[in-house]
Amino acid sequence: MRFAVSFLVKCLFFRLLLVFLLLTLPIGAVTSQAAEEKKAAQPPMSFILVRSFLCRENCPEWISAEGRITSDTPARLRKILKKIGGRKLPVVFRSEGGDVDAAYAMGRIIRKAGLETAVGGTRLKGCPVGDTRCEAAIAKDGASGGYTYSAGAYCLSACPLALAGGASRVSSQWAFIGVHQITTVYNKVRVSYRIEYKIVNGKKKEISRKEVGRKVAGQSSSTKLGKKATAALTAYLKEMGVSEDVIGLMMSATPDNINIVPAAEALRTGLITDMLSYNEWPGMPLCAPDAAAEAVCHGHPVAEAPVAAKAPVSETPVFESPVQDAAADISERLPRTRPMDFLLMYNGNCQEECTQWISADGDITPDTPARLKAMLTTLGERKLPVVLQSNGGDMDAAFAMGRMIRAAGLETSIGRTQLPNCPKLDPRCIASIAKSGPTEGEVFAGRAYCLSTCTVVLTSGTPRIVGYSAIGLVRPTAAEYTKFFAYFDEMGVRAETYETMMLATSIEQRNILRSQALDLGIIDGIIPYDEEPGYHLCGPDAKESLRCPRKAEAETVPAAASVN
């Protein structure tokens, strides 16, 4: 009997037992994506090689990247980069976002290749408005003909992470960069295995495992960044030279909302490295340090200004802006679209006949109303025209400026001010600004512009007149809608007609006709073709003449020279 038992134990010891067991295990397949991508509003991102058809020779080319970022997008990017070889072409993004891990991969691919990035949409030649990258216009071989636009273009959610991969990365005031919380989606899967054991010394030991089936068992999501996700995001931003402050911007908006990052903030944090000027477009390569003035590129190097003639000595003190230092950092980062400054200007011999005006040039920032108030304070009761040239900027600041100008009863117009001995690329160079008293210069309507929220300021003038200058179309956001049209009613602009026109205008258009501006009440007069902005406001002792049709009242030239 004992022999039989012993024999049986030995047999069991060496015998293999097959055990079939069903186990339920969670799969750690985690997909990071933006909340908006749940709607799948855009198709998966595609890449098209495009050449500008608005030129004849040495036409710029770029890679148009539009659509939702998915897990296979990095592979598509690698494919087109392989197609173009070692050529370094800008990547122009228009995307609602998508998979965060894929965006990380794209950014690293772009950085390794040394490519530039930009926010912009691409319209292929011959495509209808509703299908800007129509299949029929895509070249089978080589590049497709087309052009890019900034107005209304966007890079949202995970897209800014891919954008950050650019060696240089640009956007404009008419495009949108938006971020929000990352949603991590956990997919639960029920997996069945066939597991084989053997008994060793009375204990089961697994010797093989084979999957025999799986079934979806639900899904969960979270907006909380775990330690691993936070570490990955922080490391990526550091790798790309972007401030960790971006994480705060992301966490300040829920997945169902977008935090639109202002241009100055995008520059400060490093999401972009430069702003496009009004005459530059996405897809332009960055200018080389020695680029010629006619080169088709963005960020032309500013030539050094020649030494200006010595300004006449005045006993009047120099007025310094109380907010000058506050905007110094932004001014350095925005050499061509700097925060707005105000110069008191004159043209001609003010003892004989001359015009005088306030030149307001640059982007409208939260500090701009304070600068304008400082200038008006130094002028006292003197009413000089405000001549604007601006890409626009902060909407609330524009409201405040407009109300100041209306309260002071000042004229507004559009014009570009040129100081003597300044280069074309830096028409108001510091070397030519008078240390005290007004600065000498000229003002021209041609090629001048007042775009976006600059039109908000323009509407406040009494009167408001323009010559052959560009007037921009400004579209309020949903949050700005009510106060925007309340302001227009206050300024006597036909808000309902303006709203109808915006809805009927293609999103990439940023200019409106002078006839439309007149009809809406944005302007109430047009400067004759043989005159320039600034009107005929003569100096205190000017003689009566064609330029000074009536004797000017004796006034003292104000002490202010400039508000920079």
mmCIF file of C-alpha atoms in Angstrom, residues 152-509:
data_model
loop_
_atom_site.group_PDB
_atom_site.id
_atom_site.type_symbol
_atom_site.label_atom_id
_atom_site.label_comp_id
_atom_site.label_asym_id
_atom_site.label_seq_id
_atom_site.Cartn_x
_atom_site.Cartn_y
_atom_site.Cartn_z
ATOM 1 C CA GLY A 152 -8.691 82.210 -38.709
ATOM 2 C CA ALA A 153 -5.973 79.545 -38.766
ATOM 3 C CA TYR A 154 -5.516 77.603 -35.531
ATOM 4 C CA CYS A 155 -3.241 75.214 -33.662
ATOM 5 C CA LEU A 156 -5.115 73.867 -30.647
ATOM 6 C CA SER A 157 -4.897 71.236 -27.933
ATOM 7 C CA ALA A 158 -1.983 68.885 -28.710
ATOM 8 C CA CYS A 159 -0.997 70.820 -31.860
ATOM 9 C CA PRO A 160 1.130 73.428 -29.987
ATOM 10 C CA LEU A 161 3.260 70.546 -28.692
ATOM 11 C CA ALA A 162 4.084 69.547 -32.269
ATOM 12 C CA LEU A 163 4.504 73.229 -33.205
ATOM 13 C CA ALA A 164 7.088 73.561 -30.406
ATOM 14 C CA GLY A 165 9.382 71.213 -32.309
ATOM 15 C CA GLY A 166 10.259 73.934 -34.813
ATOM 16 C CA ALA A 167 13.784 75.321 -34.782
ATOM 17 C CA SER A 168 11.939 78.625 -35.240
ATOM 18 C CA ARG A 169 8.166 78.823 -34.811
ATOM 19 C CA VAL A 170 5.918 81.667 -35.856
ATOM 20 C CA SER A 171 2.326 82.794 -35.818
ATOM 21 C CA SER A 172 0.456 86.033 -36.474
ATOM 22 C CA GLN A 173 -2.124 88.108 -34.652
ATOM 23 C CA TRP A 174 -4.849 86.682 -36.890
ATOM 24 C CA ALA A 175 -4.155 83.039 -35.989
ATOM 25 C CA PHE A 176 -5.000 81.184 -32.776
ATOM 26 C CA ILE A 177 -2.841 79.037 -30.503
ATOM 27 C CA GLY A 178 -4.885 77.287 -27.831
ATOM 28 C CA VAL A 179 -4.181 74.825 -25.018
ATOM 29 C CA HIS A 180 -6.187 72.981 -22.381
ATOM 30 C CA GLN A 181 -6.003 70.076 -19.970
ATOM 31 C CA ILE A 182 -4.857 66.729 -21.302
ATOM 32 C CA THR A 183 -7.463 63.988 -21.088
ATOM 33 C CA THR A 184 -5.991 60.553 -20.461
ATOM 34 C CA VAL A 185 -8.319 57.779 -21.671
ATOM 35 C CA TYR A 186 -7.950 54.287 -20.190
ATOM 36 C CA ASN A 187 -9.354 51.431 -22.274
ATOM 37 C CA LYS A 188 -10.346 48.347 -20.226
ATOM 38 C CA VAL A 189 -10.032 45.008 -22.016
ATOM 39 C CA ARG A 190 -10.962 41.521 -20.760
ATOM 40 C CA VAL A 191 -8.236 39.085 -21.916
ATOM 41 C CA SER A 192 -8.500 35.259 -21.813
ATOM 42 C CA TYR A 193 -5.344 33.129 -21.500
ATOM 43 C CA ARG A 194 -4.561 29.407 -21.722
ATOM 44 C CA ILE A 195 -2.047 28.772 -18.938
ATOM 45 C CA GLU A 196 -0.102 25.520 -18.489
ATOM 46 C CA TYR A 197 1.215 24.511 -15.065
ATOM 47 C CA LYS A 198 3.177 21.688 -13.536
ATOM 48 C CA ILE A 199 3.211 20.612 -9.895
ATOM 49 C CA VAL A 200 6.593 20.730 -8.232
ATOM 50 C CA ASN A 201 6.815 19.660 -4.614
ATOM 51 C CA GLY A 202 3.103 20.110 -4.275
ATOM 52 C CA LYS A 203 3.136 23.669 -5.723
ATOM 53 C CA LYS A 204 1.884 24.900 -9.088
ATOM 54 C CA LYS A 205 4.489 26.383 -11.393
ATOM 55 C CA GLU A 206 3.459 28.205 -14.599
ATOM 56 C CA ILE A 207 5.322 26.915 -17.637
ATOM 57 C CA SER A 208 3.445 28.627 -20.512
ATOM 58 C CA ARG A 209 0.801 31.297 -21.183
ATOM 59 C CA LYS A 210 -1.064 31.939 -24.440
ATOM 60 C CA GLU A 211 -3.732 34.557 -25.189
ATOM 61 C CA VAL A 212 -6.899 32.954 -26.567
ATOM 62 C CA GLY A 213 -9.270 35.941 -26.699
ATOM 63 C CA ARG A 214 -10.023 39.535 -25.654
ATOM 64 C CA LYS A 215 -13.130 41.665 -25.268
ATOM 65 C CA VAL A 216 -13.662 45.386 -24.606
ATOM 66 C CA ALA A 217 -14.795 45.873 -21.031
ATOM 67 C CA GLY A 218 -15.360 49.629 -20.830
ATOM 68 C CA GLN A 219 -13.458 52.916 -20.775
ATOM 69 C CA SER A 220 -12.540 55.578 -18.218
ATOM 70 C CA SER A 221 -10.796 58.934 -18.434
ATOM 71 C CA SER A 222 -9.031 61.448 -16.226
ATOM 72 C CA THR A 223 -7.796 65.027 -16.568
ATOM 73 C CA LYS A 224 -5.399 64.704 -13.655
ATOM 74 C CA LEU A 225 -1.772 64.591 -14.706
ATOM 75 C CA GLY A 226 -0.104 61.728 -12.918
ATOM 76 C CA LYS A 227 3.561 61.794 -11.986
ATOM 77 C CA LYS A 228 4.568 59.925 -15.126
ATOM 78 C CA ALA A 229 2.525 62.171 -17.462
ATOM 79 C CA THR A 230 3.738 65.338 -15.720
ATOM 80 C CA ALA A 231 7.347 64.197 -15.980
ATOM 81 C CA ALA A 232 6.921 63.414 -19.689
ATOM 82 C CA LEU A 233 5.339 66.812 -20.436
ATOM 83 C CA THR A 234 7.907 68.741 -18.373
ATOM 84 C CA ALA A 235 10.810 66.921 -20.005
ATOM 85 C CA TYR A 236 9.413 67.546 -23.486
ATOM 86 C CA LEU A 237 8.893 71.279 -22.931
ATOM 87 C CA LYS A 238 12.413 71.613 -21.539
ATOM 88 C CA GLU A 239 13.803 69.695 -24.508
ATOM 89 C CA MET A 240 12.061 72.099 -26.915
ATOM 90 C CA GLY A 241 13.052 75.261 -25.035
ATOM 91 C CA VAL A 242 9.509 76.059 -23.902
ATOM 92 C CA SER A 243 8.715 77.391 -20.433
ATOM 93 C CA GLU A 244 6.989 75.134 -17.913
ATOM 94 C CA ASP A 245 4.488 77.980 -17.503
ATOM 95 C CA VAL A 246 2.680 76.386 -20.450
ATOM 96 C CA ILE A 247 1.533 73.644 -18.081
ATOM 97 C CA GLY A 248 -0.270 76.288 -16.015
ATOM 98 C CA LEU A 249 -1.909 77.650 -19.164
ATOM 99 C CA MET A 250 -3.052 74.132 -20.038
ATOM 100 C CA MET A 251 -4.455 73.383 -16.591
ATOM 101 C CA SER A 252 -6.365 76.696 -16.486
ATOM 102 C CA ALA A 253 -8.822 75.465 -19.131
ATOM 103 C CA THR A 254 -10.982 72.351 -18.860
ATOM 104 C CA PRO A 255 -10.897 69.766 -21.684
ATOM 105 C CA ASP A 256 -14.187 71.182 -22.997
ATOM 106 C CA ASN A 257 -12.708 74.684 -23.329
ATOM 107 C CA ILE A 258 -9.674 76.231 -24.980
ATOM 108 C CA ASN A 259 -7.335 78.775 -23.421
ATOM 109 C CA ILE A 260 -6.267 80.996 -26.340
ATOM 110 C CA VAL A 261 -2.696 82.097 -25.660
ATOM 111 C CA PRO A 262 -2.085 85.816 -26.421
ATOM 112 C CA ALA A 263 0.789 86.541 -28.799
ATOM 113 C CA ALA A 264 2.936 88.185 -26.123
ATOM 114 C CA GLU A 265 2.415 85.187 -23.812
ATOM 115 C CA ALA A 266 3.203 82.725 -26.598
ATOM 116 C CA LEU A 267 6.466 84.611 -27.180
ATOM 117 C CA ARG A 268 7.301 84.812 -23.481
ATOM 118 C CA THR A 269 6.801 81.097 -22.927
ATOM 119 C CA GLY A 270 8.583 80.080 -26.120
ATOM 120 C CA LEU A 271 5.597 78.453 -27.829
ATOM 121 C CA ILE A 272 6.584 80.727 -30.704
ATOM 122 C CA THR A 273 9.865 82.513 -31.329
ATOM 123 C CA ASP A 274 8.623 85.371 -33.525
ATOM 124 C CA MET A 275 5.504 87.100 -34.818
ATOM 125 C CA LEU A 276 4.756 87.490 -38.502
ATOM 126 C CA SER A 277 4.330 91.071 -39.688
ATOM 127 C CA TYR A 278 1.316 92.200 -41.705
ATOM 128 C CA ASN A 279 3.158 91.548 -44.998
ATOM 129 C CA GLU A 280 4.570 88.138 -44.040
ATOM 130 C CA TRP A 281 2.811 84.797 -44.323
ATOM 131 C CA PRO A 282 3.096 81.282 -42.844
ATOM 132 C CA GLY A 283 5.519 79.108 -44.787
ATOM 133 C CA MET A 284 8.042 81.886 -45.361
ATOM 134 C CA PRO A 285 11.478 80.679 -44.253
ATOM 135 C CA LEU A 286 13.377 82.600 -41.616
ATOM 136 C CA CYS A 287 15.709 85.200 -43.131
ATOM 137 C CA ALA A 288 19.425 84.575 -42.957
ATOM 138 C CA PRO A 289 21.400 87.267 -41.084
ATOM 139 C CA ASP A 290 22.688 88.620 -44.408
ATOM 140 C CA ALA A 291 19.396 88.298 -46.328
ATOM 141 C CA ALA A 292 18.807 90.900 -49.021
ATOM 142 C CA ALA A 293 15.904 93.315 -48.565
ATOM 143 C CA GLU A 294 14.033 91.732 -51.495
ATOM 144 C CA ALA A 295 14.437 88.152 -50.202
ATOM 145 C CA VAL A 296 11.165 86.276 -49.645
ATOM 146 C CA CYS A 297 11.545 85.429 -45.962
ATOM 147 C CA HIS A 298 10.307 86.589 -42.569
ATOM 148 C CA GLY A 299 12.215 88.494 -39.910
ATOM 149 C CA HIS A 300 14.384 90.624 -42.206
ATOM 150 C CA PRO A 301 17.453 91.910 -40.363
ATOM 151 C CA VAL A 302 17.062 95.591 -39.486
ATOM 152 C CA ALA A 303 19.784 97.722 -40.995
ATOM 153 C CA GLU A 304 21.617 100.072 -38.685
ATOM 154 C CA ALA A 305 20.349 103.607 -38.990
ATOM 155 C CA PRO A 306 22.807 106.268 -40.122
ATOM 156 C CA VAL A 307 23.692 108.950 -37.597
ATOM 157 C CA ALA A 308 20.860 111.466 -37.561
ATOM 158 C CA ALA A 309 21.349 115.198 -37.782
ATOM 159 C CA LYS A 310 21.666 116.755 -34.367
ATOM 160 C CA ALA A 311 18.269 117.896 -33.120
ATOM 161 C CA PRO A 312 17.887 121.522 -32.128
ATOM 162 C CA VAL A 313 18.440 122.111 -28.427
ATOM 163 C CA SER A 314 15.273 122.910 -26.507
ATOM 164 C CA GLU A 315 14.791 124.101 -22.978
ATOM 165 C CA THR A 316 11.668 121.979 -22.591
ATOM 166 C CA PRO A 317 12.136 118.847 -20.458
ATOM 167 C CA VAL A 318 11.963 115.318 -21.839
ATOM 168 C CA PHE A 319 8.821 113.377 -20.934
ATOM 169 C CA GLU A 320 9.397 109.705 -20.169
ATOM 170 C CA SER A 321 6.605 107.162 -20.219
ATOM 171 C CA PRO A 322 5.730 105.607 -16.856
ATOM 172 C CA VAL A 323 5.148 102.274 -18.588
ATOM 173 C CA GLN A 324 8.227 102.250 -20.814
ATOM 174 C CA ASP A 325 10.109 99.654 -18.776
ATOM 175 C CA ALA A 326 7.057 97.390 -18.457
ATOM 176 C CA ALA A 327 6.986 96.665 -22.181
ATOM 177 C CA ALA A 328 10.741 96.596 -22.789
ATOM 178 C CA ASP A 329 10.950 92.813 -22.831
ATOM 179 C CA ILE A 330 8.095 92.449 -25.335
ATOM 180 C CA SER A 331 9.583 95.241 -27.460
ATOM 181 C CA GLU A 332 12.826 93.289 -27.759
ATOM 182 C CA ARG A 333 10.976 90.133 -28.726
ATOM 183 C CA LEU A 334 8.805 91.978 -31.255
ATOM 184 C CA PRO A 335 11.230 94.038 -33.336
ATOM 185 C CA ARG A 336 8.791 94.485 -36.208
ATOM 186 C CA THR A 337 5.474 94.328 -34.365
ATOM 187 C CA ARG A 338 6.402 96.074 -31.136
ATOM 188 C CA PRO A 339 3.983 97.486 -28.572
ATOM 189 C CA MET A 340 2.417 100.758 -29.638
ATOM 190 C CA ASP A 341 4.301 103.955 -28.876
ATOM 191 C CA PHE A 342 3.242 107.563 -29.349
ATOM 192 C CA LEU A 343 5.362 110.281 -30.954
ATOM 193 C CA LEU A 344 4.480 113.956 -31.202
ATOM 194 C CA MET A 345 5.344 114.756 -34.841
ATOM 195 C CA TYR A 346 5.660 117.800 -37.067
ATOM 196 C CA ASN A 347 6.347 118.381 -40.744
ATOM 197 C CA GLY A 348 7.638 121.679 -42.148
ATOM 198 C CA ASN A 349 8.629 124.966 -40.554
ATOM 199 C CA CYS A 350 6.257 125.439 -37.641
ATOM 200 C CA GLN A 351 6.949 129.206 -37.633
ATOM 201 C CA GLU A 352 5.634 129.361 -41.198
ATOM 202 C CA GLU A 353 3.362 126.433 -41.917
ATOM 203 C CA CYS A 354 3.380 122.829 -40.780
ATOM 204 C CA THR A 355 1.195 119.956 -39.747
ATOM 205 C CA GLN A 356 1.410 118.296 -36.351
ATOM 206 C CA TRP A 357 0.030 114.954 -35.289
ATOM 207 C CA ILE A 358 0.326 112.122 -32.792
ATOM 208 C CA SER A 359 1.864 109.075 -34.471
ATOM 209 C CA ALA A 360 0.502 105.870 -32.860
ATOM 210 C CA ASP A 361 2.430 102.904 -34.231
ATOM 211 C CA GLY A 362 2.678 99.289 -33.024
ATOM 212 C CA ASP A 363 0.656 96.555 -31.371
ATOM 213 C CA ILE A 364 -2.089 97.374 -28.876
ATOM 214 C CA THR A 365 -1.182 95.842 -25.507
ATOM 215 C CA PRO A 366 -2.757 96.192 -22.027
ATOM 216 C CA ASP A 367 -0.232 98.994 -21.348
ATOM 217 C CA THR A 368 -1.193 101.064 -24.399
ATOM 218 C CA PRO A 369 -4.069 103.057 -22.838
ATOM 219 C CA ALA A 370 -1.701 104.278 -20.094
ATOM 220 C CA ARG A 371 0.762 105.461 -22.746
ATOM 221 C CA LEU A 372 -1.974 107.282 -24.634
ATOM 222 C CA LYS A 373 -3.239 108.916 -21.435
ATOM 223 C CA ALA A 374 0.292 110.105 -20.640
ATOM 224 C CA MET A 375 0.598 111.702 -24.084
ATOM 225 C CA LEU A 376 -2.803 113.406 -23.886
ATOM 226 C CA THR A 377 -1.990 114.724 -20.416
ATOM 227 C CA THR A 378 1.135 116.462 -21.713
ATOM 228 C CA LEU A 379 -0.846 117.984 -24.588
ATOM 229 C CA GLY A 380 -3.374 119.515 -22.220
ATOM 230 C CA GLU A 381 -6.348 120.889 -24.147
ATOM 231 C CA ARG A 382 -4.531 120.834 -27.477
ATOM 232 C CA LYS A 383 -6.381 118.676 -30.028
ATOM 233 C CA LEU A 384 -4.027 116.927 -32.439
ATOM 234 C CA PRO A 385 -4.971 114.151 -34.878
ATOM 235 C CA VAL A 386 -4.075 110.575 -33.899
ATOM 236 C CA VAL A 387 -2.542 108.818 -36.923
ATOM 237 C CA LEU A 388 -2.710 105.038 -36.440
ATOM 238 C CA GLN A 389 -0.705 102.171 -37.896
ATOM 239 C CA SER A 390 -1.189 98.858 -36.134
ATOM 240 C CA ASN A 391 -1.785 95.140 -36.553
ATOM 241 C CA GLY A 392 -4.247 95.375 -33.644
ATOM 242 C CA GLY A 393 -3.936 93.530 -30.364
ATOM 243 C CA ASP A 394 -5.707 93.574 -27.007
ATOM 244 C CA MET A 395 -9.462 94.180 -27.418
ATOM 245 C CA ASP A 396 -10.132 95.690 -23.971
ATOM 246 C CA ALA A 397 -7.181 98.049 -24.403
ATOM 247 C CA ALA A 398 -8.601 99.153 -27.761
ATOM 248 C CA PHE A 399 -11.965 99.912 -26.092
ATOM 249 C CA ALA A 400 -10.199 102.047 -23.463
ATOM 250 C CA MET A 401 -8.165 103.930 -26.085
ATOM 251 C CA GLY A 402 -11.249 104.618 -28.182
ATOM 252 C CA ARG A 403 -13.155 106.068 -25.265
ATOM 253 C CA MET A 404 -10.203 108.341 -24.361
ATOM 254 C CA ILE A 405 -9.982 109.655 -27.921
ATOM 255 C CA ARG A 406 -13.744 110.227 -28.139
ATOM 256 C CA ALA A 407 -13.768 112.050 -24.778
ATOM 257 C CA ALA A 408 -10.918 114.293 -25.965
ATOM 258 C CA GLY A 409 -12.672 114.974 -29.284
ATOM 259 C CA LEU A 410 -9.665 114.004 -31.429
ATOM 260 C CA GLU A 411 -9.487 113.119 -35.105
ATOM 261 C CA THR A 412 -8.274 109.653 -36.136
ATOM 262 C CA SER A 413 -6.776 108.484 -39.410
ATOM 263 C CA ILE A 414 -4.412 105.825 -40.760
ATOM 264 C CA GLY A 415 -0.860 106.584 -41.837
ATOM 265 C CA ARG A 416 2.722 105.404 -41.706
ATOM 266 C CA THR A 417 5.163 107.849 -40.172
ATOM 267 C CA GLN A 418 8.669 108.072 -41.579
ATOM 268 C CA LEU A 419 11.443 109.783 -39.603
ATOM 269 C CA PRO A 420 14.431 111.324 -41.438
ATOM 270 C CA ASN A 421 17.633 109.273 -41.810
ATOM 271 C CA CYS A 422 15.862 106.046 -40.835
ATOM 272 C CA PRO A 423 16.041 102.880 -42.978
ATOM 273 C CA LYS A 424 12.887 101.589 -44.653
ATOM 274 C CA LEU A 425 12.746 98.564 -42.363
ATOM 275 C CA ASP A 426 12.926 100.768 -39.251
ATOM 276 C CA PRO A 427 11.045 103.965 -40.205
ATOM 277 C CA ARG A 428 10.913 105.330 -36.629
ATOM 278 C CA CYS A 429 14.458 104.514 -35.565
ATOM 279 C CA ILE A 430 15.457 105.697 -32.110
ATOM 280 C CA ALA A 431 18.351 107.746 -33.465
ATOM 281 C CA SER A 432 15.944 110.145 -35.211
ATOM 282 C CA ILE A 433 13.510 110.691 -32.325
ATOM 283 C CA ALA A 434 13.921 114.164 -30.844
ATOM 284 C CA LYS A 435 15.205 114.224 -27.280
ATOM 285 C CA SER A 436 12.770 117.018 -26.456
ATOM 286 C CA GLY A 437 9.987 118.780 -28.300
ATOM 287 C CA PRO A 438 8.230 117.340 -31.354
ATOM 288 C CA THR A 439 10.019 115.003 -33.788
ATOM 289 C CA GLU A 440 10.361 115.901 -37.432
ATOM 290 C CA GLY A 441 8.969 113.442 -39.970
ATOM 291 C CA GLU A 442 6.534 112.702 -42.763
ATOM 292 C CA VAL A 443 3.290 110.764 -42.836
ATOM 293 C CA PHE A 444 1.812 108.798 -45.742
ATOM 294 C CA ALA A 445 -1.511 107.049 -46.327
ATOM 295 C CA GLY A 446 -0.127 104.697 -48.982
ATOM 296 C CA ARG A 447 0.766 101.205 -47.694
ATOM 297 C CA ALA A 448 -0.382 102.174 -44.183
ATOM 298 C CA TYR A 449 -2.677 99.808 -42.281
ATOM 299 C CA CYS A 450 -5.039 99.641 -39.324
ATOM 300 C CA LEU A 451 -5.988 96.000 -38.824
ATOM 301 C CA SER A 452 -7.922 93.877 -36.353
ATOM 302 C CA THR A 453 -8.640 95.774 -33.113
ATOM 303 C CA CYS A 454 -6.996 98.920 -34.499
ATOM 304 C CA THR A 455 -10.342 99.502 -36.274
ATOM 305 C CA VAL A 456 -11.937 99.668 -32.818
ATOM 306 C CA VAL A 457 -9.711 102.651 -31.996
ATOM 307 C CA LEU A 458 -10.191 104.192 -35.448
ATOM 308 C CA THR A 459 -13.978 104.358 -34.979
ATOM 309 C CA SER A 460 -13.600 106.722 -32.000
ATOM 310 C CA GLY A 461 -12.311 109.716 -33.965
ATOM 311 C CA THR A 462 -14.295 112.912 -34.493
ATOM 312 C CA PRO A 463 -13.816 112.914 -37.432
ATOM 313 C CA ARG A 464 -12.290 109.633 -38.621
ATOM 314 C CA ILE A 465 -10.837 109.818 -42.122
ATOM 315 C CA VAL A 466 -8.575 107.624 -44.242
ATOM 316 C CA GLY A 467 -6.709 107.773 -47.528
ATOM 317 C CA TYR A 468 -5.434 104.842 -49.544
ATOM 318 C CA SER A 469 -4.736 102.696 -46.481
ATOM 319 C CA ALA A 470 -5.776 99.202 -45.420
ATOM 320 C CA ILE A 471 -8.642 98.894 -42.905
ATOM 321 C CA GLY A 472 -8.824 95.553 -41.121
ATOM 322 C CA LEU A 473 -11.783 93.361 -40.337
ATOM 323 C CA VAL A 474 -11.967 92.455 -36.642
ATOM 324 C CA ARG A 475 -14.041 89.503 -35.383
ATOM 325 C CA PRO A 476 -14.970 89.385 -31.693
ATOM 326 C CA THR A 477 -14.848 86.132 -29.781
ATOM 327 C CA ALA A 478 -18.016 84.795 -28.150
ATOM 328 C CA ALA A 479 -16.892 86.285 -24.817
ATOM 329 C CA GLU A 480 -16.280 89.704 -26.403
ATOM 330 C CA TYR A 481 -19.442 89.745 -28.516
ATOM 331 C CA THR A 482 -21.775 91.755 -26.248
ATOM 332 C CA LYS A 483 -19.328 94.493 -25.213
ATOM 333 C CA PHE A 484 -17.923 94.658 -28.757
ATOM 334 C CA PHE A 485 -21.227 95.664 -30.321
ATOM 335 C CA ALA A 486 -22.153 97.850 -27.346
ATOM 336 C CA TYR A 487 -18.950 99.801 -28.037
ATOM 337 C CA PHE A 488 -19.800 100.067 -31.740
ATOM 338 C CA ASP A 489 -23.243 101.462 -30.896
ATOM 339 C CA GLU A 490 -21.551 103.958 -28.577
ATOM 340 C CA MET A 491 -19.285 105.116 -31.423
ATOM 341 C CA GLY A 492 -22.108 105.381 -33.938
ATOM 342 C CA VAL A 493 -21.096 102.378 -36.031
ATOM 343 C CA ARG A 494 -23.839 100.251 -37.559
ATOM 344 C CA ALA A 495 -23.230 97.141 -35.505
ATOM 345 C CA GLU A 496 -25.926 94.973 -37.093
ATOM 346 C CA THR A 497 -24.678 95.672 -40.613
ATOM 347 C CA TYR A 498 -21.099 95.042 -39.480
ATOM 348 C CA GLU A 499 -22.110 91.686 -38.005
ATOM 349 C CA THR A 500 -23.881 90.694 -41.231
ATOM 350 C CA MET A 501 -20.803 91.621 -43.264
ATOM 351 C CA MET A 502 -18.526 89.539 -41.030
ATOM 352 C CA LEU A 503 -20.737 86.482 -41.449
ATOM 353 C CA ALA A 504 -20.741 86.928 -45.224
ATOM 354 C CA THR A 505 -16.965 87.425 -45.471
ATOM 355 C CA SER A 506 -14.571 84.525 -46.019
ATOM 356 C CA ILE A 507 -12.624 83.892 -42.832
ATOM 357 C CA GLU A 508 -9.199 84.580 -44.332
ATOM 358 C CA GLN A 509 -10.123 88.099 -45.513
#
